[in-house]
mmCIF file of C-alpha atoms in Angstrom:
data_model
loop_
_atom_site.group_PDB
_atom_site.id
_atom_site.type_symbol
_atom_site.label_atom_id
_atom_site.label_comp_id
_atom_site.label_asym_id
_atom_site.label_seq_id
_atom_site.Cartn_x
_atom_site.Cartn_y
_atom_site.Cartn_z
ATOM 1 C CA UNK A 1 6.694 30.073 -26.797
ATOM 2 C CA UNK A 2 7.468 26.589 -25.495
ATOM 3 C CA UNK A 3 4.255 25.279 -27.022
ATOM 4 C CA UNK A 4 5.230 26.680 -30.435
ATOM 5 C CA UNK A 5 8.621 24.942 -30.332
ATOM 6 C CA UNK A 6 7.008 21.711 -29.239
ATOM 7 C CA UNK A 7 4.482 21.976 -32.088
ATOM 8 C CA UNK A 8 7.244 22.565 -34.659
ATOM 9 C CA UNK A 9 9.243 19.638 -33.334
ATOM 10 C CA UNK A 10 6.195 17.387 -33.508
ATOM 11 C CA UNK A 11 5.504 18.439 -37.113
ATOM 12 C CA UNK A 12 9.112 17.745 -38.152
ATOM 13 C CA UNK A 13 9.046 14.384 -36.390
ATOM 14 C CA UNK A 14 5.735 13.520 -38.072
ATOM 15 C CA UNK A 15 7.058 14.411 -41.523
ATOM 16 C CA UNK A 16 10.270 12.442 -40.951
ATOM 17 C CA UNK A 17 8.364 9.404 -39.702
ATOM 18 C CA UNK A 18 5.978 9.562 -42.613
ATOM 19 C CA UNK A 19 8.860 9.522 -45.141
ATOM 20 C CA UNK A 20 10.766 6.736 -43.323
ATOM 21 C CA UNK A 21 10.531 3.176 -44.589
ATOM 22 C CA UNK A 22 11.005 -0.284 -43.129
ATOM 23 C CA UNK A 23 13.452 -2.152 -45.353
ATOM 24 C CA UNK A 24 12.733 -5.855 -45.515
ATOM 25 C CA UNK A 25 14.635 -8.792 -46.950
ATOM 26 C CA UNK A 26 15.771 -12.343 -46.381
ATOM 27 C CA UNK A 27 18.800 -14.619 -46.625
ATOM 28 C CA UNK A 28 18.340 -17.389 -49.180
ATOM 29 C CA UNK A 29 19.999 -20.592 -47.977
ATOM 30 C CA UNK A 30 22.344 -22.267 -50.454
ATOM 31 C CA UNK A 31 25.318 -24.640 -50.599
ATOM 32 C CA UNK A 32 27.612 -22.148 -48.869
ATOM 33 C CA UNK A 33 25.390 -21.680 -45.810
ATOM 34 C CA UNK A 34 22.344 -23.887 -45.465
ATOM 35 C CA UNK A 35 20.618 -22.682 -42.304
ATOM 36 C CA UNK A 36 20.612 -20.141 -39.497
ATOM 37 C CA UNK A 37 22.686 -22.398 -37.240
ATOM 38 C CA UNK A 38 25.534 -22.450 -39.754
ATOM 39 C CA UNK A 39 25.205 -18.700 -40.343
ATOM 40 C CA UNK A 40 25.359 -17.814 -36.652
ATOM 41 C CA UNK A 41 24.637 -14.289 -35.448
ATOM 42 C CA UNK A 42 24.253 -11.907 -38.379
ATOM 43 C CA UNK A 43 22.788 -8.465 -39.030
ATOM 44 C CA UNK A 44 21.650 -6.469 -42.044
ATOM 45 C CA UNK A 45 23.471 -3.125 -41.750
ATOM 46 C CA UNK A 46 23.110 0.215 -43.512
ATOM 47 C CA UNK A 47 26.152 2.505 -43.752
ATOM 48 C CA UNK A 48 28.358 0.698 -41.228
ATOM 49 C CA UNK A 49 25.762 0.461 -38.481
ATOM 50 C CA UNK A 50 23.755 3.652 -38.854
ATOM 51 C CA UNK A 51 20.643 1.463 -39.164
ATOM 52 C CA UNK A 52 20.498 -2.274 -38.708
ATOM 53 C CA UNK A 53 18.256 -5.285 -38.178
ATOM 54 C CA UNK A 54 19.027 -8.802 -36.949
ATOM 55 C CA UNK A 55 18.678 -11.855 -39.171
ATOM 56 C CA UNK A 56 16.104 -14.259 -37.706
ATOM 57 C CA UNK A 57 16.260 -18.058 -37.735
ATOM 58 C CA UNK A 58 14.077 -18.100 -40.846
ATOM 59 C CA UNK A 59 16.560 -15.820 -42.606
ATOM 60 C CA UNK A 60 14.273 -12.742 -42.550
ATOM 61 C CA UNK A 61 15.453 -9.283 -41.551
ATOM 62 C CA UNK A 62 13.809 -5.850 -41.175
ATOM 63 C CA UNK A 63 15.497 -2.484 -40.755
ATOM 64 C CA UNK A 64 12.955 -0.134 -39.178
ATOM 65 C CA UNK A 65 12.483 3.594 -39.708
ATOM 66 C CA UNK A 66 14.992 4.346 -42.447
ATOM 67 C CA UNK A 67 14.590 7.981 -43.568
ATOM 68 C CA UNK A 68 14.945 9.317 -47.091
ATOM 69 C CA UNK A 69 18.455 8.963 -48.510
ATOM 70 C CA UNK A 70 20.965 6.669 -50.180
ATOM 71 C CA UNK A 71 22.561 3.820 -48.229
ATOM 72 C CA UNK A 72 24.873 0.847 -48.688
ATOM 73 C CA UNK A 73 23.482 -2.389 -47.279
ATOM 74 C CA UNK A 74 25.622 -5.344 -46.296
ATOM 75 C CA UNK A 75 25.204 -8.454 -44.172
ATOM 76 C CA UNK A 76 27.479 -8.438 -41.141
ATOM 77 C CA UNK A 77 28.549 -12.053 -40.581
ATOM 78 C CA UNK A 78 31.620 -13.488 -38.906
ATOM 79 C CA UNK A 79 32.128 -16.402 -41.293
ATOM 80 C CA UNK A 80 30.370 -15.615 -44.601
ATOM 81 C CA UNK A 81 30.632 -12.996 -47.347
ATOM 82 C CA UNK A 82 27.582 -11.451 -49.054
ATOM 83 C CA UNK A 83 27.099 -9.016 -51.911
ATOM 84 C CA UNK A 84 26.543 -5.358 -51.049
ATOM 85 C CA UNK A 85 23.544 -3.392 -52.318
ATOM 86 C CA UNK A 86 22.680 0.242 -52.872
ATOM 87 C CA UNK A 87 19.387 1.258 -51.226
ATOM 88 C CA UNK A 88 17.597 4.492 -52.242
ATOM 89 C CA UNK A 89 14.739 5.564 -49.990
ATOM 90 C CA UNK A 90 12.576 8.067 -51.874
ATOM 91 C CA UNK A 91 9.945 10.376 -50.425
ATOM 92 C CA UNK A 92 7.495 9.708 -53.258
ATOM 93 C CA UNK A 93 7.838 5.890 -53.329
ATOM 94 C CA UNK A 94 6.354 3.369 -50.882
ATOM 95 C CA UNK A 95 9.258 0.967 -51.521
ATOM 96 C CA UNK A 96 12.993 1.582 -51.773
ATOM 97 C CA UNK A 97 14.994 1.158 -54.957
ATOM 98 C CA UNK A 98 17.528 -1.656 -54.761
ATOM 99 C CA UNK A 99 20.610 -1.756 -56.999
ATOM 100 C CA UNK A 100 23.797 -3.847 -57.037
ATOM 101 C CA UNK A 101 26.882 -2.156 -55.649
ATOM 102 C CA UNK A 102 30.597 -2.904 -55.987
ATOM 103 C CA UNK A 103 32.733 -1.775 -53.034
ATOM 104 C CA UNK A 104 35.069 1.183 -53.682
ATOM 105 C CA UNK A 105 33.043 2.388 -56.686
ATOM 106 C CA UNK A 106 31.320 5.820 -56.774
ATOM 107 C CA UNK A 107 27.661 6.006 -55.811
ATOM 108 C CA UNK A 108 26.826 8.459 -58.580
ATOM 109 C CA UNK A 109 25.701 8.028 -61.177
ATOM 110 C CA UNK A 110 23.668 4.991 -60.031
ATOM 111 C CA UNK A 111 23.520 1.907 -62.228
ATOM 112 C CA UNK A 112 20.338 1.508 -64.217
ATOM 113 C CA UNK A 113 19.689 -2.109 -63.222
ATOM 114 C CA UNK A 114 17.094 -2.485 -60.453
ATOM 115 C CA UNK A 115 16.761 -5.565 -58.272
ATOM 116 C CA UNK A 116 13.566 -7.075 -56.915
ATOM 117 C CA UNK A 117 12.161 -5.955 -53.587
ATOM 118 C CA UNK A 118 11.917 -7.354 -50.858
ATOM 119 C CA UNK A 119 15.673 -7.913 -50.871
ATOM 120 C CA UNK A 120 17.075 -11.425 -51.364
ATOM 121 C CA UNK A 121 20.709 -12.198 -50.625
ATOM 122 C CA UNK A 122 22.759 -15.409 -50.615
ATOM 123 C CA UNK A 123 26.163 -16.161 -49.153
ATOM 124 C CA UNK A 124 28.911 -16.068 -51.772
ATOM 125 C CA UNK A 125 31.832 -17.556 -49.886
ATOM 126 C CA UNK A 126 33.180 -18.495 -46.484
ATOM 127 C CA UNK A 127 35.985 -16.467 -44.957
ATOM 128 C CA UNK A 128 39.295 -18.307 -44.572
ATOM 129 C CA UNK A 129 40.943 -17.042 -41.406
ATOM 130 C CA UNK A 130 44.654 -17.526 -40.825
ATOM 131 C CA UNK A 131 45.431 -19.715 -37.820
ATOM 132 C CA UNK A 132 49.066 -19.341 -36.734
ATOM 133 C CA UNK A 133 50.809 -22.681 -36.088
ATOM 134 C CA UNK A 134 51.341 -23.599 -32.484
ATOM 135 C CA UNK A 135 54.876 -22.970 -31.243
ATOM 136 C CA UNK A 136 56.962 -25.549 -29.395
ATOM 137 C CA UNK A 137 55.859 -25.813 -25.777
ATOM 138 C CA UNK A 138 58.154 -27.847 -23.539
ATOM 139 C CA UNK A 139 55.717 -27.641 -20.603
ATOM 140 C CA UNK A 140 52.965 -29.219 -22.689
ATOM 141 C CA UNK A 141 55.356 -31.916 -23.880
ATOM 142 C CA UNK A 142 56.510 -32.801 -20.370
ATOM 143 C CA UNK A 143 52.921 -32.932 -19.112
ATOM 144 C CA UNK A 144 52.335 -35.952 -21.366
ATOM 145 C CA UNK A 145 52.384 -39.122 -19.169
ATOM 146 C CA UNK A 146 54.089 -41.208 -21.871
ATOM 147 C CA UNK A 147 56.847 -38.617 -22.236
ATOM 148 C CA UNK A 148 57.346 -38.555 -18.457
ATOM 149 C CA UNK A 149 57.689 -42.354 -18.395
ATOM 150 C CA UNK A 150 60.259 -42.262 -21.197
ATOM 151 C CA UNK A 151 62.286 -39.514 -19.513
ATOM 152 C CA UNK A 152 62.207 -41.282 -16.146
ATOM 153 C CA UNK A 153 63.215 -44.577 -17.730
ATOM 154 C CA UNK A 154 66.147 -42.914 -19.517
ATOM 155 C CA UNK A 155 67.312 -41.245 -16.304
ATOM 156 C CA UNK A 156 67.173 -44.548 -14.430
ATOM 157 C CA UNK A 157 69.164 -46.334 -17.165
ATOM 158 C CA UNK A 158 71.864 -43.628 -17.043
ATOM 159 C CA UNK A 159 71.962 -43.509 -13.243
ATOM 160 C CA UNK A 160 72.044 -47.276 -12.670
ATOM 161 C CA UNK A 161 75.823 -47.723 -13.328
ATOM 162 C CA UNK A 162 76.644 -44.932 -10.850
ATOM 163 C CA UNK A 163 74.354 -46.498 -8.248
ATOM 164 C CA UNK A 164 76.086 -49.844 -8.724
ATOM 165 C CA UNK A 165 79.531 -48.256 -8.233
ATOM 166 C CA UNK A 166 78.450 -46.748 -4.908
ATOM 167 C CA UNK A 167 77.196 -50.059 -3.503
ATOM 168 C CA UNK A 168 79.159 -51.757 -0.700
ATOM 169 C CA UNK A 169 81.456 -54.516 -2.091
ATOM 170 C CA UNK A 170 79.851 -57.155 0.112
ATOM 171 C CA UNK A 171 76.365 -56.026 -1.016
ATOM 172 C CA UNK A 172 77.538 -56.041 -4.634
ATOM 173 C CA UNK A 173 78.931 -59.550 -4.222
ATOM 174 C CA UNK A 174 75.586 -60.724 -2.863
ATOM 175 C CA UNK A 175 73.888 -59.479 -6.045
ATOM 176 C CA UNK A 176 76.027 -61.662 -8.342
ATOM 177 C CA UNK A 177 73.975 -64.038 -10.532
ATOM 178 C CA UNK A 178 73.206 -67.378 -8.922
ATOM 179 C CA UNK A 179 72.133 -70.629 -10.454
ATOM 180 C CA UNK A 180 69.001 -70.846 -8.327
ATOM 181 C CA UNK A 181 67.775 -67.247 -8.596
ATOM 182 C CA UNK A 182 67.916 -64.320 -11.045
ATOM 183 C CA UNK A 183 69.972 -61.162 -10.541
ATOM 184 C CA UNK A 184 67.711 -58.496 -8.864
ATOM 185 C CA UNK A 185 69.678 -55.592 -10.296
ATOM 186 C CA UNK A 186 69.590 -57.063 -13.776
ATOM 187 C CA UNK A 187 65.859 -57.554 -13.376
ATOM 188 C CA UNK A 188 65.500 -53.902 -12.361
ATOM 189 C CA UNK A 189 67.497 -52.673 -15.348
ATOM 190 C CA UNK A 190 65.494 -54.837 -17.725
ATOM 191 C CA UNK A 191 62.193 -53.662 -16.192
ATOM 192 C CA UNK A 192 63.102 -49.974 -16.427
ATOM 193 C CA UNK A 193 64.295 -50.401 -20.014
ATOM 194 C CA UNK A 194 60.985 -51.967 -20.993
ATOM 195 C CA UNK A 195 58.947 -49.305 -19.218
ATOM 196 C CA UNK A 196 57.826 -51.572 -16.351
ATOM 197 C CA UNK A 197 58.572 -49.151 -13.517
ATOM 198 C CA UNK A 198 56.532 -51.115 -10.995
ATOM 199 C CA UNK A 199 58.552 -54.266 -11.648
ATOM 200 C CA UNK A 200 61.804 -52.277 -11.575
ATOM 201 C CA UNK A 201 61.048 -50.794 -8.176
ATOM 202 C CA UNK A 202 60.017 -54.230 -6.883
ATOM 203 C CA UNK A 203 63.350 -55.684 -8.039
ATOM 204 C CA UNK A 204 65.289 -52.867 -6.346
ATOM 205 C CA UNK A 205 63.339 -53.395 -3.111
ATOM 206 C CA UNK A 206 64.108 -57.116 -3.313
ATOM 207 C CA UNK A 207 67.827 -56.407 -3.778
ATOM 208 C CA UNK A 208 67.821 -54.041 -0.809
ATOM 209 C CA UNK A 209 65.983 -56.583 1.342
ATOM 210 C CA UNK A 210 68.444 -59.328 0.412
ATOM 211 C CA UNK A 211 71.338 -57.026 1.277
ATOM 212 C CA UNK A 212 69.786 -56.225 4.660
ATOM 213 C CA UNK A 213 69.212 -59.898 5.439
ATOM 214 C CA UNK A 214 72.800 -60.721 4.506
ATOM 215 C CA UNK A 215 74.152 -57.924 6.709
ATOM 216 C CA UNK A 216 72.029 -59.221 9.586
ATOM 217 C CA UNK A 217 73.373 -62.755 9.098
ATOM 218 C CA UNK A 218 76.964 -61.515 9.009
ATOM 219 C CA UNK A 219 76.425 -59.480 12.186
ATOM 220 C CA UNK A 220 74.904 -62.497 13.962
ATOM 221 C CA UNK A 221 77.820 -64.700 12.891
ATOM 222 C CA UNK A 222 80.338 -62.158 14.150
ATOM 223 C CA UNK A 223 78.486 -61.918 17.479
ATOM 224 C CA UNK A 224 78.500 -65.689 17.883
ATOM 225 C CA UNK A 225 82.271 -65.892 17.198
ATOM 226 C CA UNK A 226 82.942 -63.108 19.717
ATOM 227 C CA UNK A 227 80.872 -64.879 22.356
ATOM 228 C CA UNK A 228 82.734 -68.153 21.840
ATOM 229 C CA UNK A 229 86.093 -66.409 22.069
ATOM 230 C CA UNK A 230 85.147 -64.744 25.360
ATOM 231 C CA UNK A 231 84.058 -68.070 26.865
ATOM 232 C CA UNK A 232 87.380 -69.708 25.951
ATOM 233 C CA UNK A 233 89.249 -66.828 27.579
ATOM 234 C CA UNK A 234 87.387 -67.332 30.831
ATOM 235 C CA UNK A 235 88.334 -70.977 30.893
#
Protein backbone atom coordinates (compact mmCIF):
# COMPACT_ATOMS: atom_id res chain seq x y z
CA UNK A 1 0.00 0.00 0.00
CA UNK A 2 2.82 2.39 0.88
CA UNK A 3 4.49 1.67 -2.45
CA UNK A 4 1.29 2.55 -4.32
CA UNK A 5 1.01 5.92 -2.55
CA UNK A 6 4.66 6.63 -3.20
CA UNK A 7 4.20 5.77 -6.89
CA UNK A 8 1.18 8.08 -7.19
CA UNK A 9 3.03 10.90 -5.48
CA UNK A 10 6.00 10.46 -7.80
CA UNK A 11 3.73 10.54 -10.87
CA UNK A 12 2.02 13.74 -9.69
CA UNK A 13 5.38 15.33 -8.92
CA UNK A 14 6.70 14.31 -12.35
CA UNK A 15 3.68 15.77 -14.14
CA UNK A 16 3.89 19.01 -12.14
CA UNK A 17 7.61 19.35 -12.81
CA UNK A 18 7.14 18.67 -16.48
CA UNK A 19 4.53 21.47 -16.79
CA UNK A 20 6.58 23.96 -14.72
CA UNK A 21 8.62 26.62 -16.48
CA UNK A 22 11.65 28.75 -15.65
CA UNK A 23 10.72 32.37 -16.29
CA UNK A 24 13.66 34.43 -17.49
CA UNK A 25 14.16 38.14 -18.01
CA UNK A 26 16.49 41.07 -17.51
CA UNK A 27 16.59 44.67 -16.32
CA UNK A 28 17.51 47.10 -19.09
CA UNK A 29 19.66 49.92 -17.72
CA UNK A 30 18.52 53.44 -18.59
CA UNK A 31 18.77 57.03 -17.37
CA UNK A 32 16.78 56.29 -14.22
CA UNK A 33 19.03 53.46 -13.03
CA UNK A 34 22.23 52.80 -14.93
CA UNK A 35 23.77 49.77 -13.24
CA UNK A 36 23.36 47.10 -10.59
CA UNK A 37 25.17 49.20 -7.98
CA UNK A 38 22.60 51.98 -8.30
CA UNK A 39 19.74 49.46 -8.30
CA UNK A 40 20.90 47.70 -5.14
CA UNK A 41 19.30 44.46 -4.00
CA UNK A 42 16.27 43.62 -6.13
CA UNK A 43 14.13 40.58 -6.90
CA UNK A 44 11.69 39.53 -9.61
CA UNK A 45 8.57 38.39 -7.72
CA UNK A 46 5.43 36.53 -8.74
CA UNK A 47 2.22 37.09 -6.75
CA UNK A 48 3.78 38.88 -3.77
CA UNK A 49 6.56 36.38 -3.17
CA UNK A 50 5.00 33.06 -4.09
CA UNK A 51 7.89 32.57 -6.54
CA UNK A 52 10.89 34.82 -6.92
CA UNK A 53 14.38 35.17 -8.34
CA UNK A 54 17.19 37.60 -7.53
CA UNK A 55 18.43 40.18 -10.02
CA UNK A 56 22.12 39.58 -10.80
CA UNK A 57 24.78 42.23 -11.39
CA UNK A 58 24.25 41.89 -15.14
CA UNK A 59 20.55 42.61 -14.67
CA UNK A 60 19.42 39.03 -15.44
CA UNK A 61 16.87 37.15 -13.35
CA UNK A 62 15.35 33.64 -13.43
CA UNK A 63 12.34 32.36 -11.51
CA UNK A 64 12.63 28.57 -11.35
CA UNK A 65 9.89 25.95 -11.40
CA UNK A 66 6.78 28.05 -11.96
CA UNK A 67 3.77 25.74 -12.45
CA UNK A 68 0.85 26.29 -14.79
CA UNK A 69 -1.26 29.33 -13.91
CA UNK A 70 -1.62 33.10 -14.15
CA UNK A 71 0.68 35.38 -12.17
CA UNK A 72 1.52 39.05 -11.69
CA UNK A 73 5.22 39.81 -11.95
CA UNK A 74 6.86 42.86 -10.43
CA UNK A 75 10.38 43.93 -9.54
CA UNK A 76 10.85 44.38 -5.81
CA UNK A 77 13.24 47.31 -5.37
CA UNK A 78 13.70 49.72 -2.49
CA UNK A 79 14.35 52.82 -4.58
CA UNK A 80 12.93 52.27 -8.09
CA UNK A 81 9.52 51.64 -9.65
CA UNK A 82 8.96 49.18 -12.52
CA UNK A 83 5.97 48.22 -14.64
CA UNK A 84 4.02 45.11 -13.65
CA UNK A 85 3.36 42.26 -16.07
CA UNK A 86 0.85 39.45 -16.38
CA UNK A 87 2.50 36.03 -16.85
CA UNK A 88 0.48 33.04 -18.14
CA UNK A 89 2.18 29.66 -17.85
CA UNK A 90 0.43 27.21 -20.18
CA UNK A 91 0.73 23.43 -20.18
CA UNK A 92 0.92 23.24 -23.97
CA UNK A 93 3.48 26.04 -24.49
CA UNK A 94 7.24 25.90 -23.87
CA UNK A 95 7.30 29.64 -23.09
CA UNK A 96 4.98 31.78 -20.98
CA UNK A 97 2.73 34.48 -22.39
CA UNK A 98 3.68 37.97 -21.24
CA UNK A 99 1.17 40.84 -21.21
CA UNK A 100 1.17 44.35 -19.73
CA UNK A 101 -0.79 44.78 -16.52
CA UNK A 102 -2.16 47.84 -14.74
CA UNK A 103 -2.47 47.48 -10.95
CA UNK A 104 -6.03 47.27 -9.57
CA UNK A 105 -7.48 46.16 -12.93
CA UNK A 106 -9.20 42.76 -13.41
CA UNK A 107 -7.14 39.89 -14.77
CA UNK A 108 -9.93 38.66 -17.02
CA UNK A 109 -10.41 39.09 -19.81
CA UNK A 110 -6.68 39.39 -20.63
CA UNK A 111 -5.49 42.11 -22.99
CA UNK A 112 -4.73 40.96 -26.50
CA UNK A 113 -1.30 42.61 -26.73
CA UNK A 114 1.59 40.19 -26.13
CA UNK A 115 5.08 41.28 -25.14
CA UNK A 116 8.36 39.72 -26.21
CA UNK A 117 9.90 36.89 -24.22
CA UNK A 118 12.41 36.73 -22.45
CA UNK A 119 11.05 39.59 -20.35
CA UNK A 120 12.68 43.03 -20.52
CA UNK A 121 11.92 45.69 -17.94
CA UNK A 122 13.28 49.18 -17.28
CA UNK A 123 12.98 51.43 -14.26
CA UNK A 124 10.29 54.08 -14.69
CA UNK A 125 10.96 56.35 -11.74
CA UNK A 126 12.74 56.70 -8.43
CA UNK A 127 10.73 56.67 -5.22
CA UNK A 128 10.71 59.95 -3.29
CA UNK A 129 10.63 59.10 0.40
CA UNK A 130 9.54 61.67 2.96
CA UNK A 131 12.29 62.61 5.41
CA UNK A 132 10.87 64.39 8.47
CA UNK A 133 12.80 67.55 9.42
CA UNK A 134 15.04 67.27 12.42
CA UNK A 135 13.57 68.76 15.59
CA UNK A 136 15.39 71.22 17.83
CA UNK A 137 17.94 69.43 19.99
CA UNK A 138 19.47 71.53 22.75
CA UNK A 139 21.95 68.77 23.68
CA UNK A 140 23.32 68.73 20.14
CA UNK A 141 23.55 72.52 20.13
CA UNK A 142 25.43 72.67 23.43
CA UNK A 143 27.85 69.95 22.29
CA UNK A 144 29.16 72.36 19.64
CA UNK A 145 32.55 73.75 20.85
CA UNK A 146 31.89 77.20 19.36
CA UNK A 147 28.54 77.42 21.14
CA UNK A 148 30.18 76.40 24.43
CA UNK A 149 32.80 79.15 24.02
CA UNK A 150 30.10 81.75 23.33
CA UNK A 151 28.02 80.67 26.33
CA UNK A 152 31.05 80.64 28.64
CA UNK A 153 32.15 84.05 27.41
CA UNK A 154 28.67 85.49 28.01
CA UNK A 155 28.55 84.04 31.52
CA UNK A 156 31.96 85.51 32.35
CA UNK A 157 30.93 88.95 31.05
CA UNK A 158 27.77 88.88 33.20
CA UNK A 159 29.57 87.56 36.28
CA UNK A 160 32.55 89.94 36.13
CA UNK A 161 30.77 92.96 37.75
CA UNK A 162 29.62 90.78 40.68
CA UNK A 163 33.15 89.42 41.11
CA UNK A 164 34.52 92.96 41.17
CA UNK A 165 32.01 94.01 43.86
CA UNK A 166 33.11 91.14 46.12
CA UNK A 167 36.80 92.04 45.91
CA UNK A 168 38.54 93.51 48.98
CA UNK A 169 38.75 97.35 48.76
CA UNK A 170 42.53 97.29 49.09
CA UNK A 171 42.77 94.63 46.35
CA UNK A 172 40.40 96.65 44.18
CA UNK A 173 42.49 99.78 44.71
CA UNK A 174 45.60 97.89 43.61
CA UNK A 175 43.87 97.03 40.32
CA UNK A 176 43.29 100.69 39.38
CA UNK A 177 44.85 101.68 36.03
CA UNK A 178 48.45 102.85 36.27
CA UNK A 179 50.52 104.84 33.86
CA UNK A 180 53.22 102.19 33.66
CA UNK A 181 51.06 99.07 33.36
CA UNK A 182 47.63 98.04 32.01
CA UNK A 183 44.64 97.12 34.17
CA UNK A 184 44.62 93.27 34.63
CA UNK A 185 40.87 93.12 35.16
CA UNK A 186 40.21 95.24 32.10
CA UNK A 187 42.51 92.97 30.14
CA UNK A 188 40.56 89.94 31.37
CA UNK A 189 37.22 91.47 30.40
CA UNK A 190 38.51 92.41 26.97
CA UNK A 191 39.99 88.92 26.44
CA UNK A 192 36.77 87.13 27.43
CA UNK A 193 34.70 89.44 25.22
CA UNK A 194 36.89 88.64 22.23
CA UNK A 195 36.82 84.91 22.90
CA UNK A 196 40.44 84.70 24.11
CA UNK A 197 39.78 82.59 27.21
CA UNK A 198 43.43 81.69 27.66
CA UNK A 199 44.43 85.36 27.78
CA UNK A 200 41.51 86.15 30.10
CA UNK A 201 42.52 83.49 32.60
CA UNK A 202 46.14 84.66 32.41
CA UNK A 203 45.05 88.23 33.21
CA UNK A 204 42.96 87.04 36.17
CA UNK A 205 45.90 85.00 37.49
CA UNK A 206 48.13 88.06 37.14
CA UNK A 207 45.64 90.20 39.08
CA UNK A 208 45.44 87.59 41.83
CA UNK A 209 49.23 87.34 42.01
CA UNK A 210 49.59 91.12 42.24
CA UNK A 211 47.01 91.19 45.03
CA UNK A 212 48.88 88.47 46.93
CA UNK A 213 52.20 90.28 46.56
CA UNK A 214 50.64 93.51 47.80
CA UNK A 215 49.10 91.78 50.82
CA UNK A 216 52.50 90.26 51.61
CA UNK A 217 54.18 93.67 51.40
CA UNK A 218 51.55 95.24 53.66
CA UNK A 219 51.95 92.43 56.21
CA UNK A 220 55.74 92.84 56.19
CA UNK A 221 55.43 96.60 56.68
CA UNK A 222 53.05 96.13 59.59
CA UNK A 223 55.43 93.60 61.18
CA UNK A 224 58.36 95.99 60.85
CA UNK A 225 56.40 98.85 62.49
CA UNK A 226 55.35 96.57 65.36
CA UNK A 227 58.94 95.48 65.92
CA UNK A 228 60.17 99.07 66.03
CA UNK A 229 57.45 100.04 68.49
CA UNK A 230 58.36 97.17 70.83
CA UNK A 231 62.04 98.16 70.80
CA UNK A 232 61.21 101.76 71.74
CA UNK A 233 59.08 100.51 74.63
CA UNK A 234 61.97 98.50 76.01
CA UNK A 235 64.19 101.54 75.99
